[in-house]
Coordinates of C-alpha atoms in Angstrom, one line a residue:
X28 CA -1.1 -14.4 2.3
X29 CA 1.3 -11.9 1.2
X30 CA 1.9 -9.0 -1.3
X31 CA 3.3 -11.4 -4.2
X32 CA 6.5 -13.1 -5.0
X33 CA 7.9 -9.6 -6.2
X34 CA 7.8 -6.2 -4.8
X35 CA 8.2 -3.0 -6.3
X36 CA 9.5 0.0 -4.4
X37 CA 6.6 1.4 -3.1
X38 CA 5.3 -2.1 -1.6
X39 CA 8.7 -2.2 -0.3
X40 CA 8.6 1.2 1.5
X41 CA 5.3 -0.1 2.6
X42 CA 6.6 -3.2 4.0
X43 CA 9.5 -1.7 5.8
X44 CA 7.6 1.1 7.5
X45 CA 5.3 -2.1 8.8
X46 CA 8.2 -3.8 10.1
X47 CA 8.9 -0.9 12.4
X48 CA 5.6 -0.9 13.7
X49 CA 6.0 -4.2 14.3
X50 CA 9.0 -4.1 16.2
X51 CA 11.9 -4.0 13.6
X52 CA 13.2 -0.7 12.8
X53 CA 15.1 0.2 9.4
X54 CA 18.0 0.4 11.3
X55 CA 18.0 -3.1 12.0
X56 CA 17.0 -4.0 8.6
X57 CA 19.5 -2.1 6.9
X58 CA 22.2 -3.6 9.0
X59 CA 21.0 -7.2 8.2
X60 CA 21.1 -6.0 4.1
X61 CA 24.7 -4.6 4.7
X62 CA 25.5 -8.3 6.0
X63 CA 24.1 -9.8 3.0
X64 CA 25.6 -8.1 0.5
X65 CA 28.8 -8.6 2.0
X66 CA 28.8 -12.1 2.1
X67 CA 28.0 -11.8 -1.9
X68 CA 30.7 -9.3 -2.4
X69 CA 33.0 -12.1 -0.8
X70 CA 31.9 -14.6 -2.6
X71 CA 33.4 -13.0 -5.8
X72 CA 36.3 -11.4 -4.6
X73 CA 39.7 -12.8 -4.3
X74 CA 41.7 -11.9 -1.2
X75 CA 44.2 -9.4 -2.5
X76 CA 41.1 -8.1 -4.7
X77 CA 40.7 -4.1 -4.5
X78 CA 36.9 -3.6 -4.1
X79 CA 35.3 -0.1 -4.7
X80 CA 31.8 0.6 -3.5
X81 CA 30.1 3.3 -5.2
X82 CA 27.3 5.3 -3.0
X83 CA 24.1 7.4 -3.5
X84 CA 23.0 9.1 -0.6
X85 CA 19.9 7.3 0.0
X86 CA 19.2 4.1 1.6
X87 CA 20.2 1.8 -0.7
X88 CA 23.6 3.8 -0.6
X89 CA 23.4 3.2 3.3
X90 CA 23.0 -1.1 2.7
X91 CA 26.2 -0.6 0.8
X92 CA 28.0 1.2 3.9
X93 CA 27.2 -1.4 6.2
X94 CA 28.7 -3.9 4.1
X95 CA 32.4 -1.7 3.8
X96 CA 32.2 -2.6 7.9
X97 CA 32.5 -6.1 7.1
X98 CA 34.7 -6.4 4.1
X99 CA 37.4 -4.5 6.9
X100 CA 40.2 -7.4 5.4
X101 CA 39.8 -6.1 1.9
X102 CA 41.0 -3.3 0.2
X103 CA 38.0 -1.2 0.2
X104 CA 37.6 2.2 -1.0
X105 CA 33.7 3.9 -0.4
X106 CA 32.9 6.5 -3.0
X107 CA 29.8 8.5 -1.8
X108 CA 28.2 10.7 -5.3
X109 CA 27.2 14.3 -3.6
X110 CA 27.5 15.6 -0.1
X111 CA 27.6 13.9 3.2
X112 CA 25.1 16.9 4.0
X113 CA 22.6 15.8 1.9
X114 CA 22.3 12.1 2.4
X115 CA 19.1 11.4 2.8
X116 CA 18.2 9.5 6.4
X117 CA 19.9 9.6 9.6
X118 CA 20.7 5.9 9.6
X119 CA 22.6 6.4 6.3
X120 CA 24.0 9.4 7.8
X121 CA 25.1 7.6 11.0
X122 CA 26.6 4.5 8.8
X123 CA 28.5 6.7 6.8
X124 CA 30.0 9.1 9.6
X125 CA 31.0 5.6 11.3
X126 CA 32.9 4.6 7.8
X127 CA 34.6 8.4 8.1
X128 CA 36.1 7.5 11.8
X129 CA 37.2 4.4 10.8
X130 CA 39.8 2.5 8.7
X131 CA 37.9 2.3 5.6
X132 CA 39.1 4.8 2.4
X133 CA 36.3 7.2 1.8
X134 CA 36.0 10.1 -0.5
X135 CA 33.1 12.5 -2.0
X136 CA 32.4 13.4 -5.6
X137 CA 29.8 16.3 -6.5
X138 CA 31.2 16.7 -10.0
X139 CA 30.7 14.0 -12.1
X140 CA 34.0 15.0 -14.4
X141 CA 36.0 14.1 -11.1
X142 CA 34.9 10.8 -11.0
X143 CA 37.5 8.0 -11.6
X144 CA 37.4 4.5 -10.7
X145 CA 41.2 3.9 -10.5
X146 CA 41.2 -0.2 -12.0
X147 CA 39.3 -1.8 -9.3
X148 CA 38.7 -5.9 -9.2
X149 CA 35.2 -5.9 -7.5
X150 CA 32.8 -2.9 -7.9
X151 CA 29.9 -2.3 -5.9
X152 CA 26.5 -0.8 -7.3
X153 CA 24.8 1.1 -4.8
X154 CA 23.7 4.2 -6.2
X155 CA 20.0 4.2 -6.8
X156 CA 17.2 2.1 -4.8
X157 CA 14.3 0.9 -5.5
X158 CA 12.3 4.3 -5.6
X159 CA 13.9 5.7 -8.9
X160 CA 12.9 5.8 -12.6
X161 CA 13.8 7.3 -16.0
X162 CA 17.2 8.1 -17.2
X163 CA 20.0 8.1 -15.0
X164 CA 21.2 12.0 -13.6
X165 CA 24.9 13.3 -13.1
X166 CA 26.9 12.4 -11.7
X167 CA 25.2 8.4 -11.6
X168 CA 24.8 9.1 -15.4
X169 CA 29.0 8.9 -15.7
X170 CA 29.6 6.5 -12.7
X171 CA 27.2 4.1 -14.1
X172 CA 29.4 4.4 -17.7
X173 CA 32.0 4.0 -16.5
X174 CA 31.3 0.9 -14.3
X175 CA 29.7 -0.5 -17.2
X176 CA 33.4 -0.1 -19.3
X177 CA 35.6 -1.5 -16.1
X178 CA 37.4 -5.0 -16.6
X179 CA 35.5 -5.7 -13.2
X180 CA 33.2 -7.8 -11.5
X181 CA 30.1 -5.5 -10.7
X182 CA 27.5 -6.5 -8.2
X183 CA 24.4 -4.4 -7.4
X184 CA 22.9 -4.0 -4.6
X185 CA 19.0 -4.5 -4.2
X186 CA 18.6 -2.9 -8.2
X187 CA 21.3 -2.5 -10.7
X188 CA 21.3 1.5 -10.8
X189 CA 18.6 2.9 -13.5
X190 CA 15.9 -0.3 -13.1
X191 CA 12.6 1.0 -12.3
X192 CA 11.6 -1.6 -9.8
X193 CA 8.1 -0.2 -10.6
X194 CA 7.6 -1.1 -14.2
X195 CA 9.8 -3.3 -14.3
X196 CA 12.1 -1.7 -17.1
X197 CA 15.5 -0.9 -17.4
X198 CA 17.2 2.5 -18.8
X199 CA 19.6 2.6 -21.3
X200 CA 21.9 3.6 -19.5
X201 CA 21.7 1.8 -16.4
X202 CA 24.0 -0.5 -14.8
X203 CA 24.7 -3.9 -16.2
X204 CA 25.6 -6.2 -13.7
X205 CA 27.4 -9.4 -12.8
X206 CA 25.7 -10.1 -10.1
X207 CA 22.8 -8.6 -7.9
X208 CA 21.6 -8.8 -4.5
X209 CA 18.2 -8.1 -3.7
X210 CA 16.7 -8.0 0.0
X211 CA 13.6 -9.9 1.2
X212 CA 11.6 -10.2 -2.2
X213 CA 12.4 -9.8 -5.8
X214 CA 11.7 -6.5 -7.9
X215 CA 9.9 -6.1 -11.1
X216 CA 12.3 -6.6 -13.9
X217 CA 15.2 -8.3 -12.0
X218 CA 14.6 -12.3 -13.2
X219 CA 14.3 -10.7 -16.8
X220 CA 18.4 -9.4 -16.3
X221 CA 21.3 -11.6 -17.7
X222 CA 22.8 -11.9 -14.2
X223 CA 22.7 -14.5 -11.2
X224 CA 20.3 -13.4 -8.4
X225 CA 20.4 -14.2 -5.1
X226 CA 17.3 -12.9 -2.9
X227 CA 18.9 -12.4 0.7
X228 CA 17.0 -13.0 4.2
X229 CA 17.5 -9.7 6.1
X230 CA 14.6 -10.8 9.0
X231 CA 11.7 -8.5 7.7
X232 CA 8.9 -10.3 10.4
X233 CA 5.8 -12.2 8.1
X234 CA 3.5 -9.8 9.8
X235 CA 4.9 -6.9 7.8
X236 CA 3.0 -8.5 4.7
X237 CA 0.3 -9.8 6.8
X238 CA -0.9 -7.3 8.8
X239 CA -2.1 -4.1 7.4
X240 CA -0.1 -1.1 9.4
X241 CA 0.7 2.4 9.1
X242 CA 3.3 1.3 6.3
X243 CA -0.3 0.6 3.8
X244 CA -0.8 4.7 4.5
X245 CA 2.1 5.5 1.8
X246 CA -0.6 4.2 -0.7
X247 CA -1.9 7.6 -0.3
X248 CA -0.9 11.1 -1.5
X249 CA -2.1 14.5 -2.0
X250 CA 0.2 16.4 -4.4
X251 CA 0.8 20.0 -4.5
X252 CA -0.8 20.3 -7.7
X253 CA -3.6 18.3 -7.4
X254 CA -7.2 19.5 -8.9
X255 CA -10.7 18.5 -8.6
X256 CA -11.8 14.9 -10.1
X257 CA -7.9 13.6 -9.0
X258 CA -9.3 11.9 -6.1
X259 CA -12.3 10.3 -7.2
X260 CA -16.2 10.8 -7.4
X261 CA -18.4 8.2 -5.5
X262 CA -21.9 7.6 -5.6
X263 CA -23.3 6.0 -2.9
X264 CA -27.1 3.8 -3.2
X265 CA -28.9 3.7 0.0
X266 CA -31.8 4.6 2.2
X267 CA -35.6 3.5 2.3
X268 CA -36.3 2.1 5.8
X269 CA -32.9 4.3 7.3
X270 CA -31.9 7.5 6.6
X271 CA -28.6 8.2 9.0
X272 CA -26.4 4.6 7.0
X273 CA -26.1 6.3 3.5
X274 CA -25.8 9.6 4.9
X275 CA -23.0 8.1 7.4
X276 CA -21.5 6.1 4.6
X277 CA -21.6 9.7 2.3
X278 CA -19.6 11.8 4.5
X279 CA -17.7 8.9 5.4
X280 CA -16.5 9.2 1.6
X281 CA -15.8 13.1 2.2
X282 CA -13.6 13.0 5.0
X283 CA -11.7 9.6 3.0
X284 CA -10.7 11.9 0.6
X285 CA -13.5 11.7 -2.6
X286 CA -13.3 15.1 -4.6
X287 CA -17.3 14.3 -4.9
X288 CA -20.0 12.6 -3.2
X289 CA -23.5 11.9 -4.7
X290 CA -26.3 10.4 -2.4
X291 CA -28.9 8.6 -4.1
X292 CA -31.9 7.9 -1.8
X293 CA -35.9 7.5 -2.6
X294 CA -37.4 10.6 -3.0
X295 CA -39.8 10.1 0.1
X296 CA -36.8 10.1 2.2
X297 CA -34.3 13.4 0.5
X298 CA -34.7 16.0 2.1
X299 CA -34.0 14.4 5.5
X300 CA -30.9 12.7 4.1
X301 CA -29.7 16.6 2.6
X302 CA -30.5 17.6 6.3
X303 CA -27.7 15.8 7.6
X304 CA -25.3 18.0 5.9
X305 CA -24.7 20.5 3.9
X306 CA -21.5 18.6 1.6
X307 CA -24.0 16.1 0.5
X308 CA -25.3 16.0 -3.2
X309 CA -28.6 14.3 -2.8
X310 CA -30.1 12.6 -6.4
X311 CA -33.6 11.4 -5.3
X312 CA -35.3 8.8 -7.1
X313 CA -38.8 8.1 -7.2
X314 CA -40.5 5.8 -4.3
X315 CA -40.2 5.2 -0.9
X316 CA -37.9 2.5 -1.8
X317 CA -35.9 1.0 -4.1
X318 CA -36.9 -1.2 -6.9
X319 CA -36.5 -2.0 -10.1
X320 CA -38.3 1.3 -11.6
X321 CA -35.1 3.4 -10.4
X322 CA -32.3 0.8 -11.7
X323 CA -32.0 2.1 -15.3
X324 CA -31.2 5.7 -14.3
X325 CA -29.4 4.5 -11.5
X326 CA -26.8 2.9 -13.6
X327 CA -26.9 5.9 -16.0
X328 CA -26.0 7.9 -12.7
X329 CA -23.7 5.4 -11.9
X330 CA -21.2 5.0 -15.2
X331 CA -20.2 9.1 -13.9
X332 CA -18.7 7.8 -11.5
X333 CA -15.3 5.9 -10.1
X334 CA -16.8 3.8 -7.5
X335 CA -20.5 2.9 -5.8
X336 CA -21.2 2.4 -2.3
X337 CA -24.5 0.0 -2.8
X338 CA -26.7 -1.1 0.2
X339 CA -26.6 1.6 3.3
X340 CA -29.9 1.7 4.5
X341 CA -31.5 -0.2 1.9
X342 CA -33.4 -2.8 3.8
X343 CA -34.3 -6.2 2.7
X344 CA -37.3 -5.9 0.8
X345 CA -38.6 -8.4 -1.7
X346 CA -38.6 -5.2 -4.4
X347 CA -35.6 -3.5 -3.6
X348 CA -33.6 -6.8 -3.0
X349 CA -34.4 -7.7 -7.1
X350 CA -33.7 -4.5 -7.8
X351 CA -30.4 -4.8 -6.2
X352 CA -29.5 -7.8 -8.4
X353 CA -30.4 -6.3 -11.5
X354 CA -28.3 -3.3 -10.8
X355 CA -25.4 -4.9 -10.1
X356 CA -26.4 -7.6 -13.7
X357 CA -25.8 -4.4 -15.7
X358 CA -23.2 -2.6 -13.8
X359 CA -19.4 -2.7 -15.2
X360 CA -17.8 -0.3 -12.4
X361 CA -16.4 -1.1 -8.6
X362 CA -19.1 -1.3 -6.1
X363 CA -18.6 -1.6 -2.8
X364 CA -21.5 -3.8 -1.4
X365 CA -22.6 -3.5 2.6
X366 CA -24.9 -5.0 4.6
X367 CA -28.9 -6.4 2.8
X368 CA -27.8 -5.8 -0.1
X369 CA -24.7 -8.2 0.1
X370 CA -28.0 -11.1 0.0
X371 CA -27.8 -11.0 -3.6
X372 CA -24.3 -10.7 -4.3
X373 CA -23.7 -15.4 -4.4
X374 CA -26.2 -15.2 -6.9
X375 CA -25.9 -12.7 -9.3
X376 CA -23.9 -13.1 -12.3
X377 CA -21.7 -9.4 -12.5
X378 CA -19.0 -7.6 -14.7
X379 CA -18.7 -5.5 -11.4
X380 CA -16.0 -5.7 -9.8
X381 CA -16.8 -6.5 -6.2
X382 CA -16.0 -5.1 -2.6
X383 CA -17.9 -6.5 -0.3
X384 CA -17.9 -5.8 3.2
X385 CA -20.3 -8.4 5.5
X386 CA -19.9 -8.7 9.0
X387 CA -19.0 -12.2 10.5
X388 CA -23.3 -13.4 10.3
X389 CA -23.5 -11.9 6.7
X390 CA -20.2 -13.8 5.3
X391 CA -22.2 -17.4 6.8
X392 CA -25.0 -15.7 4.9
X393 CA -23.3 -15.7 1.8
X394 CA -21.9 -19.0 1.8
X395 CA -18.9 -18.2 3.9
X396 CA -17.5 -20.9 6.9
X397 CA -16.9 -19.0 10.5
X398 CA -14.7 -20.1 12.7
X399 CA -13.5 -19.6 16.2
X400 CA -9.6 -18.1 15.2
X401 CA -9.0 -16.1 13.0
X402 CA -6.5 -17.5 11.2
X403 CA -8.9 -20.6 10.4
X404 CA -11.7 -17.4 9.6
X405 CA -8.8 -16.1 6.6
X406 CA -8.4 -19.1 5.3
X407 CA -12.4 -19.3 4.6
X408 CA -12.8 -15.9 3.8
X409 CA -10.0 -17.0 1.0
X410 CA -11.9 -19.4 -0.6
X411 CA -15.2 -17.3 -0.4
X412 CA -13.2 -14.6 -2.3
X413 CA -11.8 -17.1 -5.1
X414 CA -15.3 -18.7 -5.3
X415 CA -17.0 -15.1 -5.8
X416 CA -14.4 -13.6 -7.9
X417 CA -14.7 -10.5 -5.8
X418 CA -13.1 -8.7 -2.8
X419 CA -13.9 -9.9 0.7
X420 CA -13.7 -7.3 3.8
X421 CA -14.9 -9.5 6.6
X422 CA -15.3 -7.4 9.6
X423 CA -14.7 -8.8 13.2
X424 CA -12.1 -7.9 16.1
X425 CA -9.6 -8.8 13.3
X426 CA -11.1 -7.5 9.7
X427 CA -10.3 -10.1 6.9
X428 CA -9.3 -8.9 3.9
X429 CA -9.1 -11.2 0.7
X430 CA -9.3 -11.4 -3.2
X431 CA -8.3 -14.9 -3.2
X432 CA -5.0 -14.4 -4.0
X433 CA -3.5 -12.5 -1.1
X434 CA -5.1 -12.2 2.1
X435 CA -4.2 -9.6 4.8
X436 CA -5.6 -8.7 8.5
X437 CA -6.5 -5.4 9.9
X438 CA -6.3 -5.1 13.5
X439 CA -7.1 -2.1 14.4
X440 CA -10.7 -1.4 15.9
X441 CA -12.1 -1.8 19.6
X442 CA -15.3 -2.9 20.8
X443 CA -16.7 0.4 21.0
X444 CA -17.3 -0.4 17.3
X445 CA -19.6 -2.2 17.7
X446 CA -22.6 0.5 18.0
X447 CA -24.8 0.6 15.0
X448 CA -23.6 3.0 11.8
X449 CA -19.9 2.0 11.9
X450 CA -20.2 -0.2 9.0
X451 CA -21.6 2.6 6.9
X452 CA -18.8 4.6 7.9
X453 CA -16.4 1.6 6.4
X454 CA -18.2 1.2 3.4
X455 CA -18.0 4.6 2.7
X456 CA -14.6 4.9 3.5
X457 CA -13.4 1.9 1.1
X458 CA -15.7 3.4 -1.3
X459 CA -13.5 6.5 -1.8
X460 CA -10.5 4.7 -1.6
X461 CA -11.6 2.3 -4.4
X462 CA -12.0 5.4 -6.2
X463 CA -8.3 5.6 -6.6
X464 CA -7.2 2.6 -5.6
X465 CA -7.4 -1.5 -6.5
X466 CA -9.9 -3.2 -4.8
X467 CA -7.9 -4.6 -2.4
X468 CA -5.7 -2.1 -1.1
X469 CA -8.6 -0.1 -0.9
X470 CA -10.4 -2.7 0.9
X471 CA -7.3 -3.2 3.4
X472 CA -6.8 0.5 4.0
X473 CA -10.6 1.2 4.6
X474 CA -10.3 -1.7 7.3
X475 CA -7.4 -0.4 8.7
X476 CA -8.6 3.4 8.4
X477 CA -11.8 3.2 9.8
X478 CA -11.0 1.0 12.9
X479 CA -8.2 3.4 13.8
X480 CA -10.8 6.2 13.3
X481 CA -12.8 4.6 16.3
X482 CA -9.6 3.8 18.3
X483 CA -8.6 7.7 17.9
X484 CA -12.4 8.1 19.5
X485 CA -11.8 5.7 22.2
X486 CA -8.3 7.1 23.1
X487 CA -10.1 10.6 23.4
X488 CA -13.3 9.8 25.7
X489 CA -13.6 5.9 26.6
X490 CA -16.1 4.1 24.8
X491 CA -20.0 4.7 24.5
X492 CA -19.3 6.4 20.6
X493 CA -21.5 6.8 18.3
X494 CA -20.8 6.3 14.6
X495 CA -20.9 9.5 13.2
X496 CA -17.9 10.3 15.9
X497 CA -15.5 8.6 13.6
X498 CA -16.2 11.4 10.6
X499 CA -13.5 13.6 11.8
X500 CA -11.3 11.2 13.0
X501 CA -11.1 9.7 9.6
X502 CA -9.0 12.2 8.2
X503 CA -6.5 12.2 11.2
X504 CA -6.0 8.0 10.8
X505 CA -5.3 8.6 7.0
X506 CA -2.8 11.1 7.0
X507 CA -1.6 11.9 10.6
X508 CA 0.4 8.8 11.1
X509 CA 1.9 8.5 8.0
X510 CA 5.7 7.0 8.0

């Protein structure tokens, strides 16, 4: 029920900014690393040894201050590369103006030609964290030489300096340790390193993994130098009986973030659908309905884009119910799948791949077991997910989220929620963000995006909201709170 047995840096900054908004600040966490890493640092040096710790100025750098506190009956020297000024948090900051008042030999070096290690026993790798990649910069570029040359014992700290703990790879001139440290989880590439690993226990609480928090938001990013089709086109399928779901579920999309948003609705029913707003890029097809008629340039509409939103509004009708099915026989893309139309979706034998979002009723529909606690509920939703091959969102005052393979609960939401149209509003959300995203961090985020959308609501004016109140809130949950 977690993110895997490894983590790479960005599930890590993830992870970490959950843990403080569960309770556990960085602070704490970065303390409890410094710890670690000291008791490995003295479990390969002698008692007279001479250790030098060698410091960037982020994070990682600020694990490796800690641990000069407790190695205070060692000869220790602290060798921070650049300037105190530019270190890059405050707890780093704080950690190393505490190691300046104290007892502990520090020094600075901006200029990589001044850098000297001066025949230490021990050295201490803690130069570049988890968020780095490519070939090693000055001055780490000579530091990391000549830590490789020393007749010493090296041990890294969380990454040997120059391991993208992204891809998994190493640089040619990274660090080659003796020994590494890495806190919490592994990282991509480490068990494929000619050095003993030890995974250390810094306290990072379950629910960090668990719960999808404010943390999941650093999935998302909006360079500088972004340009139009970055972000994703979505077409959402809807309409017949209802015209307000696929136009809720379409500007849902919009305000998630989806460069474009295409609306495809029976023709009977288009222009009232365009009258909802002006963003919207209606495609009629023919009928008051859908059926089977409409699936052939449906799909053709459909390979144009990055993700489909099928069922707002659709109904269950007989017709439009086959014609569901042999939509989704033929389609190859990522759908996200809401409410009559999720009917077919046990059935049907798919190369999609599958979101599909049912409230509690429609997950027993499908085949899923209920239950009382929610806990019991992810458990089933799990094993609905394996048995399906396809992404689960089951919505409830906790959302279940589940591919089969990791499982994760969204608690935001209130029971305002529970008026009509907010389920468009999520599929439409998770529909942009599969547009950019895999299935289920999209999933997770459009849980955890959406129900804090209608929590902003509540906050403002109480409950008694409507759905189409969440449209603007959207935007703020995505990107206001942001770690």
């Amino acid at each position: 029920m977690t993110f895997g047995s490894e983590l790479t840096g960005r599930e890590i900054a993830i992870v970490d900014a959950n843990a403080a908004a569960l309770g556990v600040t960085r602070k704490q966490l970065m303390e409890s690393a410094g710890n670690a890493a000291a008791g490995v640092i003295r479990d390969v040096a002698d008692a007279d040894d001479r250790i030098e710790i060698v410091a960037g100025r982020g994070n990682n750098g600020g694990d490796a201050l800690v641990a000069a506190r407790f190695l205070g009956a060692y000869d220790c020297r602290v060798t921070l590369l650049g300037d105190p000024d530019d270190i890059g948090t405050d707890i780093a900051r704080e950690n190393w103006n505490a190691l300046e008042r104290s007892t502990v030999e520090t020094r600075t070096i901006s200029d990589s030609t001044a850098f000297d290690l001066s025949d230490p026993d021990v050295i201490v790798d803690a130069m570049l964290g988890t968020g780095i990649s490519g070939a090693l910069r000055e001055p780490v570029a000579t530091a990391a030489d000549a830590i490789n040359a020393a007749d010493a014992t090296v041990v890294s700290l969380d990454v040997p300096s120059g391991l993208d703990a992204s891809a998994g790879t190493l640089a040619e001139d990274a660090v080659r340790p003796d020994r590494i440290v890495t806190f919490h989880k592994s990282k991509p590439g480490l068990a494929d390193l000619d050095a003993p690993l030890e995974v250390a226990d810094i306290g990072v609480p379950p629910g960090a993994e668990y719960f999808v928090e404010r943390g999941d938001l650093l999935r998302l990013s909006r360079p500088a130098d972004s340009h139009k089709g970055d972000f994703g086109e979505v077409l959402v399928i809807g309409g017949g009986p209802y015209t307000g779901a696929p136009a809720l579920a379409a500007q849902s999309a919009l305000r998630a973030g989806a460069d474009l948003v295409r609306v495809a609705v029976p023709a009977a029913i288009a222009d009232e659908v365009q009258g909802y707003s002006e963003d919207l890029i209606v495609r009629p097809f023919d009928g008051t309905q859908l059926t089977e008629p409409a699936v052939d340039p449906l799909l053709d509409l459909a390979t144009d884009h990055d993700s489909v939103v099928l069922g707002p509004g659709l109904g269950a009708g007989e017709a439009t119910l086959s014609a569901v099915e042999a939509f989704l026989a033929d389609f190859e893309g990522t759908a996200v799948v809401d409410a009559d139309a999720l009917r077919v979706v046990p059935d049907v034998e798919t190369g999609a791949t599958l979101i599909c979002t049912p409230h509690r009723g429609e997950f027993e529909r499908m085949g899923g077991h209920d239950a009382a606690d929610w806990e019991t509920r992810a458990e089933n939703v799990a094993d609905l997910a394996a048995e399906l091959d396809a992404t689960l969102l089951v919505k409830g005052p906790a959302d279940i989220i589940s591919d089969g393979k990791s499982t994760r609960v969204s608690r935001t939401g209130n029971p305002g929620m529970t008026v009509g149209g907010t389920g468009d509003v999520l599929a439409g959300v998770t529909g942009a963000l599969a547009a950019t995203l895999d299935p289920h961090p999209a999933a997770s985020l459009g849980a955890y995006v959406t129900g804090r959308a209608g929590d902003l609501v509540v906050e403002e004016r109480g409950y008694g909201l409507v759905a189409s109140d969440l449209l603007d809130r959207v935007p703020t949950a995505m990107w206001d709170e942001q770690p």
